[in-house]
């Protein structure tokens, strides 16, 4: 019976490929090389059924060997669903050949055998794709760590970084921010990515020593919208502050966001009263005192310079108000102006710098800005 079945293998393979081309558009769209590999797999599966049915103890055959003839790269080109189409079509063709071409006395035994064989082949296909997915997952994690590490170290080759990120599904030209917090356990990066998917965010995450660094992209036009977007991700970090770096236009600017976030994460220990989710700009005073040149430059450029160049005696009013402990009346007496004029100028100072002298922490930042600006002349 096995010999009669073996004589039909070539015809079965030809019929299978004809049916694949007729039934499945994805098969017709494949390159000639890929179709050739599928024909080899189909032939190997049919030949395997013959050997499996013969049950030759000298040359035992396992259905899991069906896919060994094809390169592993085929799992990227042919999906599991398409592989199921291949198996189903092959089995149906073999059943038709058994019904039409084999002697009547052989049909029942062969039909039962093909049912058992097809089940084993289906399990084999699932195993192949599961193994490939596991290997891809391990490789993707390594590649993801390389991308995050390059951003943290500011060792960025724009083309190489974009290429590696695109391999991980990253969309080019997306605004992003870098988020830094303590490591939240071995499964934290996976949980962070899943939470990002639910929040419609793209996330690249890696654990570095005792901290976790994430590059987050999504609908974020400015730092305030970035804070709102990142909020659902905070629970996947460990204890302590979770620092959000400034929003940048794309991956090439990611090192700037990472530098600010890492500096703020180190300096946040000096402000334990601060919130858990914190913007890197909120820790500017601590970063300045820790010697962060980026923070010093920002404070002089974005706060001191606009205040110093503003008209209406805003600089003198700010200094006097800080010197008098935040007293409107004391500032008015010292400058010989009405308290309402002081209040008006305080509002103008906030408009110019973005910080209010009446808020204790923002007054602390303004005092540092004035001191550093004057030191720079």
JSON list of C-alpha atoms in Angstrom, two decimals, residues 4 36 64 123-124 130 137-139 148 192 249 253 262 280 309-310 316:
[
{"chain": "A", "resi": 4, "resn": "UNK", "atom": "CA", "xyz": [1.34, 2.48, -4.37]},
{"chain": "A", "resi": 36, "resn": "UNK", "atom": "CA", "xyz": [9.98, 27.16, -4.87]},
{"chain": "A", "resi": 64, "resn": "UNK", "atom": "CA", "xyz": [7.88, 17.84, 12.78]},
{"chain": "A", "resi": 123, "resn": "UNK", "atom": "CA", "xyz": [1.24, 20.84, 15.83]},
{"chain": "A", "resi": 124, "resn": "UNK", "atom": "CA", "xyz": [4.65, 20.94, 14.11]},
{"chain": "A", "resi": 130, "resn": "UNK", "atom": "CA", "xyz": [6.38, 29.60, 18.36]},
{"chain": "A", "resi": 137, "resn": "UNK", "atom": "CA", "xyz": [11.47, 38.33, 20.74]},
{"chain": "A", "resi": 138, "resn": "UNK", "atom": "CA", "xyz": [14.94, 37.73, 22.19]},
{"chain": "A", "resi": 139, "resn": "UNK", "atom": "CA", "xyz": [16.59, 39.45, 19.23]},
{"chain": "A", "resi": 148, "resn": "UNK", "atom": "CA", "xyz": [18.03, 52.88, 24.01]},
{"chain": "A", "resi": 192, "resn": "UNK", "atom": "CA", "xyz": [5.47, 49.12, 29.88]},
{"chain": "A", "resi": 249, "resn": "UNK", "atom": "CA", "xyz": [10.80, 66.27, 17.20]},
{"chain": "A", "resi": 253, "resn": "UNK", "atom": "CA", "xyz": [16.83, 64.70, 19.25]},
{"chain": "A", "resi": 262, "resn": "UNK", "atom": "CA", "xyz": [18.74, 61.38, 33.50]},
{"chain": "A", "resi": 280, "resn": "UNK", "atom": "CA", "xyz": [12.75, 67.28, 34.01]},
{"chain": "A", "resi": 309, "resn": "UNK", "atom": "CA", "xyz": [15.85, 92.43, 28.61]},
{"chain": "A", "resi": 310, "resn": "UNK", "atom": "CA", "xyz": [12.25, 93.25, 29.57]},
{"chain": "A", "resi": 316, "resn": "UNK", "atom": "CA", "xyz": [14.60, 95.30, 39.80]}
]
